[in-house]
């Protein structure tokens, strides 16, 4: 089995300082989280930006630029910028950040009914973002909330809008999407191309069990406060501590964590520092 790629999603769109003081919100806090998580064993860092006044999800390019530039200077992490739409549903609000040419960006290949609203990703929007990723040399992480999104992602390859090997992130346990069970996880894995790589992200209490199953099944693991703010029942987590726990458990189970450069090889990214 390959070494384990640990992705950390430190911020997301939802947790606020009121929910947990440990969520990094400002660019300085997010950069600091990146430095700590890299030292703890993370290889990939998934980036969202927040409005500095009210902590809401932001699509402000200058915030993404500040976070991206700071992390690039101070870490060797694979930077993965979210193109998620909570901070704006339009292509124009989501695509500008791709001009930073991060090594990776997330791409959700379908729509989901979240509890209170539709997370809308139309076929045109998906194709436009995918096309930009090809143009800027960004490897997409296909965010999979349901089985049909896998075939939507594979379909992009046939249209020249994505290049194999694909990389998938299975997001399980979000209300309105696929439940976090081992049966669902094994089914998702059985649906992806044989040369693809994959990561499991569980929401809330599902984070740890989905990570552990992924470690045993040869997948990779995503942790972080975006998906889960608790370390244990009633005990708030820090991003760094969540990374450290997965490093410890994964080593016990016989898989060493991948360094960012080792993760680049596993994901078949271009060598660090090259623009595509
Ligand atoms: Zn995200």
PDB file of C-alpha atoms and ligand atoms in Angstrom:
ATOM      1  CA  UNK A   1       0.000   0.000   0.000  1.00  0.00           C
ATOM      2  CA  UNK A   2       1.085   3.561  -0.652  1.00  0.00           C
ATOM      3  CA  UNK A   3       1.944   5.803   2.235  1.00  0.00           C
ATOM      4  CA  UNK A   4      -1.040   7.658   3.690  1.00  0.00           C
ATOM      5  CA  UNK A   5      -1.811  11.105   2.349  1.00  0.00           C
ATOM      6  CA  UNK A   6      -3.355  13.191   5.101  1.00  0.00           C
ATOM      7  CA  UNK A   7      -5.416  16.122   3.926  1.00  0.00           C
ATOM      8  CA  UNK A   8      -6.462  18.743   6.414  1.00  0.00           C
ATOM      9  CA  UNK A   9      -9.481  20.955   5.845  1.00  0.00           C
ATOM     10  CA  UNK A  10      -8.982  23.453   8.659  1.00  0.00           C
ATOM     11  CA  UNK A  11     -11.676  26.063   8.105  1.00  0.00           C
ATOM     12  CA  UNK A  12     -14.532  25.249   5.712  1.00  0.00           C
ATOM     13  CA  UNK A  13     -17.555  27.494   5.490  1.00  0.00           C
ATOM     14  CA  UNK A  14     -19.462  26.676   8.649  1.00  0.00           C
ATOM     15  CA  UNK A  15     -17.563  26.659  11.975  1.00  0.00           C
ATOM     16  CA  UNK A  16     -17.230  30.047  13.671  1.00  0.00           C
ATOM     17  CA  UNK A  17     -15.149  31.196  16.629  1.00  0.00           C
ATOM     18  CA  UNK A  18     -18.326  30.989  18.683  1.00  0.00           C
ATOM     19  CA  UNK A  19     -18.648  27.284  17.850  1.00  0.00           C
ATOM     20  CA  UNK A  20     -14.951  26.621  18.453  1.00  0.00           C
ATOM     21  CA  UNK A  21     -12.132  29.053  19.242  1.00  0.00           C
ATOM     22  CA  UNK A  22      -9.763  26.678  17.400  1.00  0.00           C
ATOM     23  CA  UNK A  23     -11.063  27.321  13.876  1.00  0.00           C
ATOM     24  CA  UNK A  24      -8.596  29.425  11.867  1.00  0.00           C
ATOM     25  CA  UNK A  25     -10.411  32.321  10.179  1.00  0.00           C
ATOM     26  CA  UNK A  26      -7.921  35.052   9.262  1.00  0.00           C
ATOM     27  CA  UNK A  27      -5.184  34.477   6.671  1.00  0.00           C
ATOM     28  CA  UNK A  28      -2.572  34.623   9.458  1.00  0.00           C
ATOM     29  CA  UNK A  29      -4.425  31.976  11.476  1.00  0.00           C
ATOM     30  CA  UNK A  30      -4.892  29.738   8.429  1.00  0.00           C
ATOM     31  CA  UNK A  31      -1.199  30.010   7.513  1.00  0.00           C
ATOM     32  CA  UNK A  32      -0.239  29.197  11.099  1.00  0.00           C
ATOM     33  CA  UNK A  33      -2.534  26.143  11.002  1.00  0.00           C
ATOM     34  CA  UNK A  34      -0.803  25.034   7.800  1.00  0.00           C
ATOM     35  CA  UNK A  35       2.646  25.259   9.378  1.00  0.00           C
ATOM     36  CA  UNK A  36       1.523  23.261  12.419  1.00  0.00           C
ATOM     37  CA  UNK A  37      -0.351  20.623  10.417  1.00  0.00           C
ATOM     38  CA  UNK A  38       2.583  20.091   8.064  1.00  0.00           C
ATOM     39  CA  UNK A  39       4.869  19.557  11.053  1.00  0.00           C
ATOM     40  CA  UNK A  40       2.303  17.089  12.438  1.00  0.00           C
ATOM     41  CA  UNK A  41       2.256  15.015   9.225  1.00  0.00           C
ATOM     42  CA  UNK A  42      -0.286  16.508   6.810  1.00  0.00           C
ATOM     43  CA  UNK A  43       0.554  16.656   3.093  1.00  0.00           C
ATOM     44  CA  UNK A  44      -2.448  18.409   1.542  1.00  0.00           C
ATOM     45  CA  UNK A  45      -4.092  21.600   2.803  1.00  0.00           C
ATOM     46  CA  UNK A  46      -7.634  22.461   1.695  1.00  0.00           C
ATOM     47  CA  UNK A  47      -8.273  26.200   1.643  1.00  0.00           C
ATOM     48  CA  UNK A  48     -11.394  28.277   2.224  1.00  0.00           C
ATOM     49  CA  UNK A  49     -11.449  32.015   2.921  1.00  0.00           C
ATOM     50  CA  UNK A  50     -13.653  33.851   5.407  1.00  0.00           C
ATOM     51  CA  UNK A  51     -14.911  37.386   5.669  1.00  0.00           C
ATOM     52  CA  UNK A  52     -12.865  39.075   8.378  1.00  0.00           C
ATOM     53  CA  UNK A  53     -15.853  40.988   9.813  1.00  0.00           C
ATOM     54  CA  UNK A  54     -18.534  38.343  10.189  1.00  0.00           C
ATOM     55  CA  UNK A  55     -16.611  35.084   9.517  1.00  0.00           C
ATOM     56  CA  UNK A  56     -18.959  34.152   6.664  1.00  0.00           C
ATOM     57  CA  UNK A  57     -17.578  32.208   3.696  1.00  0.00           C
ATOM     58  CA  UNK A  58     -15.848  34.600   1.320  1.00  0.00           C
ATOM     59  CA  UNK A  59     -15.007  34.517  -2.371  1.00  0.00           C
ATOM     60  CA  UNK A  60     -12.723  37.547  -2.077  1.00  0.00           C
ATOM     61  CA  UNK A  61      -9.741  36.864  -4.347  1.00  0.00           C
ATOM     62  CA  UNK A  62      -7.329  38.929  -2.253  1.00  0.00           C
ATOM     63  CA  UNK A  63      -7.986  36.720   0.788  1.00  0.00           C
ATOM     64  CA  UNK A  64      -7.302  33.558  -1.213  1.00  0.00           C
ATOM     65  CA  UNK A  65      -4.162  35.163  -2.603  1.00  0.00           C
ATOM     66  CA  UNK A  66      -2.887  36.149   0.837  1.00  0.00           C
ATOM     67  CA  UNK A  67      -3.501  32.677   2.272  1.00  0.00           C
ATOM     68  CA  UNK A  68      -2.061  30.910  -0.770  1.00  0.00           C
ATOM     69  CA  UNK A  69       1.067  33.064  -0.977  1.00  0.00           C
ATOM     70  CA  UNK A  70       1.782  32.783   2.734  1.00  0.00           C
ATOM     71  CA  UNK A  71       1.436  29.004   2.757  1.00  0.00           C
ATOM     72  CA  UNK A  72       3.543  28.649  -0.373  1.00  0.00           C
ATOM     73  CA  UNK A  73       6.338  30.656   1.230  1.00  0.00           C
ATOM     74  CA  UNK A  74       6.240  28.963   4.618  1.00  0.00           C
ATOM     75  CA  UNK A  75       5.346  25.341   3.859  1.00  0.00           C
ATOM     76  CA  UNK A  76       5.867  22.609   1.273  1.00  0.00           C
ATOM     77  CA  UNK A  77       2.205  21.542   1.562  1.00  0.00           C
ATOM     78  CA  UNK A  78       0.166  20.663  -1.511  1.00  0.00           C
ATOM     79  CA  UNK A  79      -2.270  23.562  -1.569  1.00  0.00           C
ATOM     80  CA  UNK A  80      -5.789  22.683  -2.581  1.00  0.00           C
ATOM     81  CA  UNK A  81      -8.142  25.606  -3.042  1.00  0.00           C
ATOM     82  CA  UNK A  82     -11.853  24.984  -2.580  1.00  0.00           C
ATOM     83  CA  UNK A  83     -14.110  25.964  -5.442  1.00  0.00           C
ATOM     84  CA  UNK A  84     -17.110  25.138  -3.269  1.00  0.00           C
ATOM     85  CA  UNK A  85     -20.042  27.427  -3.705  1.00  0.00           C
ATOM     86  CA  UNK A  86     -21.269  28.280  -0.252  1.00  0.00           C
ATOM     87  CA  UNK A  87     -19.628  31.652  -0.692  1.00  0.00           C
ATOM     88  CA  UNK A  88     -21.349  32.242  -4.017  1.00  0.00           C
ATOM     89  CA  UNK A  89     -23.066  30.063  -6.536  1.00  0.00           C
ATOM     90  CA  UNK A  90     -21.746  31.666  -9.693  1.00  0.00           C
ATOM     91  CA  UNK A  91     -18.871  30.613 -11.858  1.00  0.00           C
ATOM     92  CA  UNK A  92     -17.437  34.125 -11.751  1.00  0.00           C
ATOM     93  CA  UNK A  93     -17.300  33.988  -7.963  1.00  0.00           C
ATOM     94  CA  UNK A  94     -15.584  30.625  -7.942  1.00  0.00           C
ATOM     95  CA  UNK A  95     -13.120  30.591 -10.801  1.00  0.00           C
ATOM     96  CA  UNK A  96     -10.870  33.612 -10.103  1.00  0.00           C
ATOM     97  CA  UNK A  97      -8.965  31.776  -7.375  1.00  0.00           C
ATOM     98  CA  UNK A  98      -7.837  29.165  -9.919  1.00  0.00           C
ATOM     99  CA  UNK A  99      -5.656  31.796 -11.581  1.00  0.00           C
ATOM    100  CA  UNK A 100      -3.336  31.380  -8.581  1.00  0.00           C
ATOM    101  CA  UNK A 101      -2.493  28.016 -10.187  1.00  0.00           C
ATOM    102  CA  UNK A 102      -2.625  25.935  -7.010  1.00  0.00           C
ATOM    103  CA  UNK A 103      -1.494  22.333  -7.420  1.00  0.00           C
ATOM    104  CA  UNK A 104      -5.026  21.163  -6.611  1.00  0.00           C
ATOM    105  CA  UNK A 105      -8.563  22.463  -6.291  1.00  0.00           C
ATOM    106  CA  UNK A 106     -11.785  20.813  -5.248  1.00  0.00           C
ATOM    107  CA  UNK A 107     -14.483  20.160  -7.849  1.00  0.00           C
ATOM    108  CA  UNK A 108     -17.934  18.946  -6.843  1.00  0.00           C
ATOM    109  CA  UNK A 109     -19.416  17.031  -9.762  1.00  0.00           C
ATOM    110  CA  UNK A 110     -23.107  17.263  -8.928  1.00  0.00           C
ATOM    111  CA  UNK A 111     -25.701  18.948  -6.749  1.00  0.00           C
ATOM    112  CA  UNK A 112     -26.808  18.012  -3.243  1.00  0.00           C
ATOM    113  CA  UNK A 113     -29.766  18.836  -1.046  1.00  0.00           C
ATOM    114  CA  UNK A 114     -28.198  20.220   2.116  1.00  0.00           C
ATOM    115  CA  UNK A 115     -30.664  20.420   5.022  1.00  0.00           C
ATOM    116  CA  UNK A 116     -31.726  23.987   4.243  1.00  0.00           C
ATOM    117  CA  UNK A 117     -30.791  24.600   0.643  1.00  0.00           C
ATOM    118  CA  UNK A 118     -29.583  23.167  -2.621  1.00  0.00           C
ATOM    119  CA  UNK A 119     -25.829  23.046  -3.130  1.00  0.00           C
ATOM    120  CA  UNK A 120     -26.147  23.655  -6.833  1.00  0.00           C
ATOM    121  CA  UNK A 121     -23.450  22.600  -9.307  1.00  0.00           C
ATOM    122  CA  UNK A 122     -24.955  22.647 -12.773  1.00  0.00           C
ATOM    123  CA  UNK A 123     -23.388  20.656 -15.639  1.00  0.00           C
ATOM    124  CA  UNK A 124     -22.255  23.927 -17.246  1.00  0.00           C
ATOM    125  CA  UNK A 125     -20.665  25.200 -14.042  1.00  0.00           C
ATOM    126  CA  UNK A 126     -18.807  21.920 -13.491  1.00  0.00           C
ATOM    127  CA  UNK A 127     -17.532  21.914 -17.079  1.00  0.00           C
ATOM    128  CA  UNK A 128     -16.397  25.549 -16.829  1.00  0.00           C
ATOM    129  CA  UNK A 129     -14.467  24.991 -13.607  1.00  0.00           C
ATOM    130  CA  UNK A 130     -12.959  21.762 -14.975  1.00  0.00           C
ATOM    131  CA  UNK A 131     -11.865  23.562 -18.114  1.00  0.00           C
ATOM    132  CA  UNK A 132     -10.137  26.257 -16.047  1.00  0.00           C
ATOM    133  CA  UNK A 133      -8.339  23.578 -14.051  1.00  0.00           C
ATOM    134  CA  UNK A 134      -7.009  22.067 -17.287  1.00  0.00           C
ATOM    135  CA  UNK A 135      -5.983  25.535 -18.465  1.00  0.00           C
ATOM    136  CA  UNK A 136      -4.129  26.438 -15.257  1.00  0.00           C
ATOM    137  CA  UNK A 137      -2.611  22.998 -14.635  1.00  0.00           C
ATOM    138  CA  UNK A 138      -4.619  22.401 -11.471  1.00  0.00           C
ATOM    139  CA  UNK A 139      -5.405  18.806 -10.484  1.00  0.00           C
ATOM    140  CA  UNK A 140      -9.027  18.511  -9.399  1.00  0.00           C
ATOM    141  CA  UNK A 141     -10.019  16.635  -6.281  1.00  0.00           C
ATOM    142  CA  UNK A 142     -13.442  15.313  -7.235  1.00  0.00           C
ATOM    143  CA  UNK A 143     -15.714  15.928  -4.232  1.00  0.00           C
ATOM    144  CA  UNK A 144     -18.138  13.022  -4.157  1.00  0.00           C
ATOM    145  CA  UNK A 145     -21.282  13.434  -2.069  1.00  0.00           C
ATOM    146  CA  UNK A 146     -23.229  10.711  -3.872  1.00  0.00           C
ATOM    147  CA  UNK A 147     -22.579   7.789  -6.226  1.00  0.00           C
ATOM    148  CA  UNK A 148     -23.747   9.557  -9.388  1.00  0.00           C
ATOM    149  CA  UNK A 149     -21.070  12.201  -8.942  1.00  0.00           C
ATOM    150  CA  UNK A 150     -18.407   9.581  -9.705  1.00  0.00           C
ATOM    151  CA  UNK A 151     -19.721   8.926 -13.206  1.00  0.00           C
ATOM    152  CA  UNK A 152     -20.077  12.677 -13.726  1.00  0.00           C
ATOM    153  CA  UNK A 153     -16.368  13.029 -12.871  1.00  0.00           C
ATOM    154  CA  UNK A 154     -15.304  10.154 -15.133  1.00  0.00           C
ATOM    155  CA  UNK A 155     -17.380  11.658 -17.929  1.00  0.00           C
ATOM    156  CA  UNK A 156     -15.184  14.792 -17.811  1.00  0.00           C
ATOM    157  CA  UNK A 157     -12.201  12.705 -18.931  1.00  0.00           C
ATOM    158  CA  UNK A 158     -13.940  11.667 -22.154  1.00  0.00           C
ATOM    159  CA  UNK A 159     -14.691  15.315 -22.898  1.00  0.00           C
ATOM    160  CA  UNK A 160     -11.087  16.424 -22.393  1.00  0.00           C
ATOM    161  CA  UNK A 161     -12.010  18.304 -19.209  1.00  0.00           C
ATOM    162  CA  UNK A 162      -9.959  16.168 -16.811  1.00  0.00           C
ATOM    163  CA  UNK A 163      -6.832  14.051 -17.078  1.00  0.00           C
ATOM    164  CA  UNK A 164      -6.387  10.626 -15.509  1.00  0.00           C
ATOM    165  CA  UNK A 165      -5.449   9.402 -13.000  1.00  0.00           C
ATOM    166  CA  UNK A 166      -8.358  11.057 -11.211  1.00  0.00           C
ATOM    167  CA  UNK A 167      -8.373  11.749  -7.501  1.00  0.00           C
ATOM    168  CA  UNK A 168     -11.595  11.472  -5.499  1.00  0.00           C
ATOM    169  CA  UNK A 169     -12.654  12.641  -2.055  1.00  0.00           C
ATOM    170  CA  UNK A 170     -15.623  10.705  -0.714  1.00  0.00           C
ATOM    171  CA  UNK A 171     -17.625  12.890   1.664  1.00  0.00           C
ATOM    172  CA  UNK A 172     -19.800  10.651   3.813  1.00  0.00           C
ATOM    173  CA  UNK A 173     -22.193  11.431   6.621  1.00  0.00           C
ATOM    174  CA  UNK A 174     -23.474  14.812   5.523  1.00  0.00           C
ATOM    175  CA  UNK A 175     -27.213  15.120   6.030  1.00  0.00           C
ATOM    176  CA  UNK A 176     -28.816  14.982   2.588  1.00  0.00           C
ATOM    177  CA  UNK A 177     -25.918  13.047   1.019  1.00  0.00           C
ATOM    178  CA  UNK A 178     -24.537   9.506   1.259  1.00  0.00           C
ATOM    179  CA  UNK A 179     -24.587   8.075   4.814  1.00  0.00           C
ATOM    180  CA  UNK A 180     -21.274   7.145   6.448  1.00  0.00           C
ATOM    181  CA  UNK A 181     -21.297   3.352   6.425  1.00  0.00           C
ATOM    182  CA  UNK A 182     -18.544   0.956   5.468  1.00  0.00           C
ATOM    183  CA  UNK A 183     -20.868  -0.572   2.855  1.00  0.00           C
ATOM    184  CA  UNK A 184     -21.245   2.816   1.190  1.00  0.00           C
ATOM    185  CA  UNK A 185     -17.518   3.473   1.369  1.00  0.00           C
ATOM    186  CA  UNK A 186     -16.655   0.131  -0.271  1.00  0.00           C
ATOM    187  CA  UNK A 187     -19.291   0.743  -2.921  1.00  0.00           C
ATOM    188  CA  UNK A 188     -17.919   4.205  -3.729  1.00  0.00           C
ATOM    189  CA  UNK A 189     -14.434   2.761  -4.051  1.00  0.00           C
ATOM    190  CA  UNK A 190     -15.713   0.019  -6.370  1.00  0.00           C
ATOM    191  CA  UNK A 191     -17.131   2.686  -8.720  1.00  0.00           C
ATOM    192  CA  UNK A 192     -13.927   4.632  -9.435  1.00  0.00           C
ATOM    193  CA  UNK A 193     -11.424   3.851 -12.218  1.00  0.00           C
ATOM    194  CA  UNK A 194      -8.731   1.350 -11.215  1.00  0.00           C
ATOM    195  CA  UNK A 195      -5.916   3.902 -11.607  1.00  0.00           C
ATOM    196  CA  UNK A 196      -7.658   6.530  -9.447  1.00  0.00           C
ATOM    197  CA  UNK A 197      -6.655   7.536  -5.922  1.00  0.00           C
ATOM    198  CA  UNK A 198      -9.156   8.368  -3.194  1.00  0.00           C
ATOM    199  CA  UNK A 199      -9.572   9.971   0.187  1.00  0.00           C
ATOM    200  CA  UNK A 200     -12.348   9.501   2.726  1.00  0.00           C
ATOM    201  CA  UNK A 201     -13.836  12.429   4.624  1.00  0.00           C
ATOM    202  CA  UNK A 202     -16.484  11.784   7.263  1.00  0.00           C
ATOM    203  CA  UNK A 203     -18.665  14.520   8.652  1.00  0.00           C
ATOM    204  CA  UNK A 204     -18.928  14.963  12.425  1.00  0.00           C
ATOM    205  CA  UNK A 205     -18.641  11.724  14.360  1.00  0.00           C
ATOM    206  CA  UNK A 206     -18.106   9.846  11.090  1.00  0.00           C
ATOM    207  CA  UNK A 207     -14.701  11.447  10.536  1.00  0.00           C
ATOM    208  CA  UNK A 208     -12.618   9.038  12.585  1.00  0.00           C
ATOM    209  CA  UNK A 209     -14.292   5.770  11.476  1.00  0.00           C
ATOM    210  CA  UNK A 210     -14.231   6.773   7.783  1.00  0.00           C
ATOM    211  CA  UNK A 211     -10.545   7.732   8.110  1.00  0.00           C
ATOM    212  CA  UNK A 212      -9.720   4.399   9.738  1.00  0.00           C
ATOM    213  CA  UNK A 213     -11.570   2.363   7.117  1.00  0.00           C
ATOM    214  CA  UNK A 214      -9.744   4.307   4.406  1.00  0.00           C
ATOM    215  CA  UNK A 215      -6.387   3.577   6.018  1.00  0.00           C
ATOM    216  CA  UNK A 216      -7.163  -0.152   6.038  1.00  0.00           C
ATOM    217  CA  UNK A 217      -8.576  -0.128   2.485  1.00  0.00           C
ATOM    218  CA  UNK A 218      -5.600   1.637   0.918  1.00  0.00           C
ATOM    219  CA  UNK A 219      -7.264   5.020   0.559  1.00  0.00           C
ATOM    220  CA  UNK A 220      -6.231   8.298   2.117  1.00  0.00           C
ATOM    221  CA  UNK A 221      -7.663  10.381   4.948  1.00  0.00           C
ATOM    222  CA  UNK A 222      -9.055  13.885   5.330  1.00  0.00           C
ATOM    223  CA  UNK A 223      -9.378  15.457   8.768  1.00  0.00           C
ATOM    224  CA  UNK A 224     -10.025  18.965   9.981  1.00  0.00           C
ATOM    225  CA  UNK A 225     -12.523  21.294  11.556  1.00  0.00           C
ATOM    226  CA  UNK A 226     -14.330  21.889   8.243  1.00  0.00           C
ATOM    227  CA  UNK A 227     -15.843  18.415   8.645  1.00  0.00           C
ATOM    228  CA  UNK A 228     -15.694  17.897  12.393  1.00  0.00           C
ATOM    229  CA  UNK A 229     -14.964  20.232  15.313  1.00  0.00           C
ATOM    230  CA  UNK A 230     -14.751  17.566  18.040  1.00  0.00           C
ATOM    231  CA  UNK A 231     -11.854  15.380  19.107  1.00  0.00           C
ATOM    232  CA  UNK A 232     -14.134  13.276  21.282  1.00  0.00           C
ATOM    233  CA  UNK A 233     -17.613  13.677  22.690  1.00  0.00           C
ATOM    234  CA  UNK A 234     -17.838  17.152  24.241  1.00  0.00           C
ATOM    235  CA  UNK A 235     -14.134  17.842  23.632  1.00  0.00           C
ATOM    236  CA  UNK A 236     -13.232  20.382  20.955  1.00  0.00           C
ATOM    237  CA  UNK A 237     -10.453  19.511  18.526  1.00  0.00           C
ATOM    238  CA  UNK A 238      -7.627  21.463  16.975  1.00  0.00           C
ATOM    239  CA  UNK A 239      -6.607  20.745  13.388  1.00  0.00           C
ATOM    240  CA  UNK A 240      -3.121  19.824  14.516  1.00  0.00           C
ATOM    241  CA  UNK A 241      -4.391  17.319  17.065  1.00  0.00           C
ATOM    242  CA  UNK A 242      -6.676  15.657  14.506  1.00  0.00           C
ATOM    243  CA  UNK A 243      -3.684  15.223  12.171  1.00  0.00           C
ATOM    244  CA  UNK A 244      -1.532  13.825  14.988  1.00  0.00           C
ATOM    245  CA  UNK A 245      -4.169  11.240  15.889  1.00  0.00           C
ATOM    246  CA  UNK A 246      -4.352   9.937  12.317  1.00  0.00           C
ATOM    247  CA  UNK A 247      -0.550   9.813  12.062  1.00  0.00           C
ATOM    248  CA  UNK A 248      -0.403   7.780  15.271  1.00  0.00           C
ATOM    249  CA  UNK A 249      -3.197   5.379  14.338  1.00  0.00           C
ATOM    250  CA  UNK A 250      -1.999   4.949  10.770  1.00  0.00           C
ATOM    251  CA  UNK A 251       1.506   4.062  11.932  1.00  0.00           C
ATOM    252  CA  UNK A 252       0.027   1.505  14.326  1.00  0.00           C
ATOM    253  CA  UNK A 253      -1.839   0.039  11.337  1.00  0.00           C
ATOM    254  CA  UNK A 254       1.316  -0.145   9.241  1.00  0.00           C
ATOM    255  CA  UNK A 255       1.085   2.917   7.014  1.00  0.00           C
ATOM    256  CA  UNK A 256       3.500   5.791   7.341  1.00  0.00           C
ATOM    257  CA  UNK A 257       2.195   9.272   6.521  1.00  0.00           C
ATOM    258  CA  UNK A 258       3.340  10.612   3.143  1.00  0.00           C
ATOM    259  CA  UNK A 259       5.394  13.790   3.059  1.00  0.00           C
ATOM    260  CA  UNK A 260       4.087  16.442   0.655  1.00  0.00           C
ATOM    261  CA  UNK A 261       6.645  15.357  -1.974  1.00  0.00           C
ATOM    262  CA  UNK A 262       5.706  11.698  -1.542  1.00  0.00           C
ATOM    263  CA  UNK A 263       2.059  12.700  -1.887  1.00  0.00           C
ATOM    264  CA  UNK A 264       2.928  14.534  -5.129  1.00  0.00           C
ATOM    265  CA  UNK A 265       4.271  11.260  -6.501  1.00  0.00           C
ATOM    266  CA  UNK A 266       1.258   9.238  -5.394  1.00  0.00           C
ATOM    267  CA  UNK A 267      -1.136  11.803  -6.878  1.00  0.00           C
ATOM    268  CA  UNK A 268       1.071  12.207  -9.974  1.00  0.00           C
ATOM    269  CA  UNK A 269       1.304  15.953  -9.578  1.00  0.00           C
ATOM    270  CA  UNK A 270       3.925  17.943 -11.352  1.00  0.00           C
ATOM    271  CA  UNK A 271       7.035  18.620  -9.224  1.00  0.00           C
ATOM    272  CA  UNK A 272       6.646  21.450  -6.746  1.00  0.00           C
ATOM    273  CA  UNK A 273       7.183  24.943  -8.052  1.00  0.00           C
ATOM    274  CA  UNK A 274       6.387  24.234 -11.695  1.00  0.00           C
ATOM    275  CA  UNK A 275       3.527  26.068 -13.246  1.00  0.00           C
ATOM    276  CA  UNK A 276       1.540  24.233 -15.832  1.00  0.00           C
TER     277      UNK A 276
HETATM  278 ZN1  LIG B   1     -14.124  22.615   1.677  1.00  0.00          ZN
END
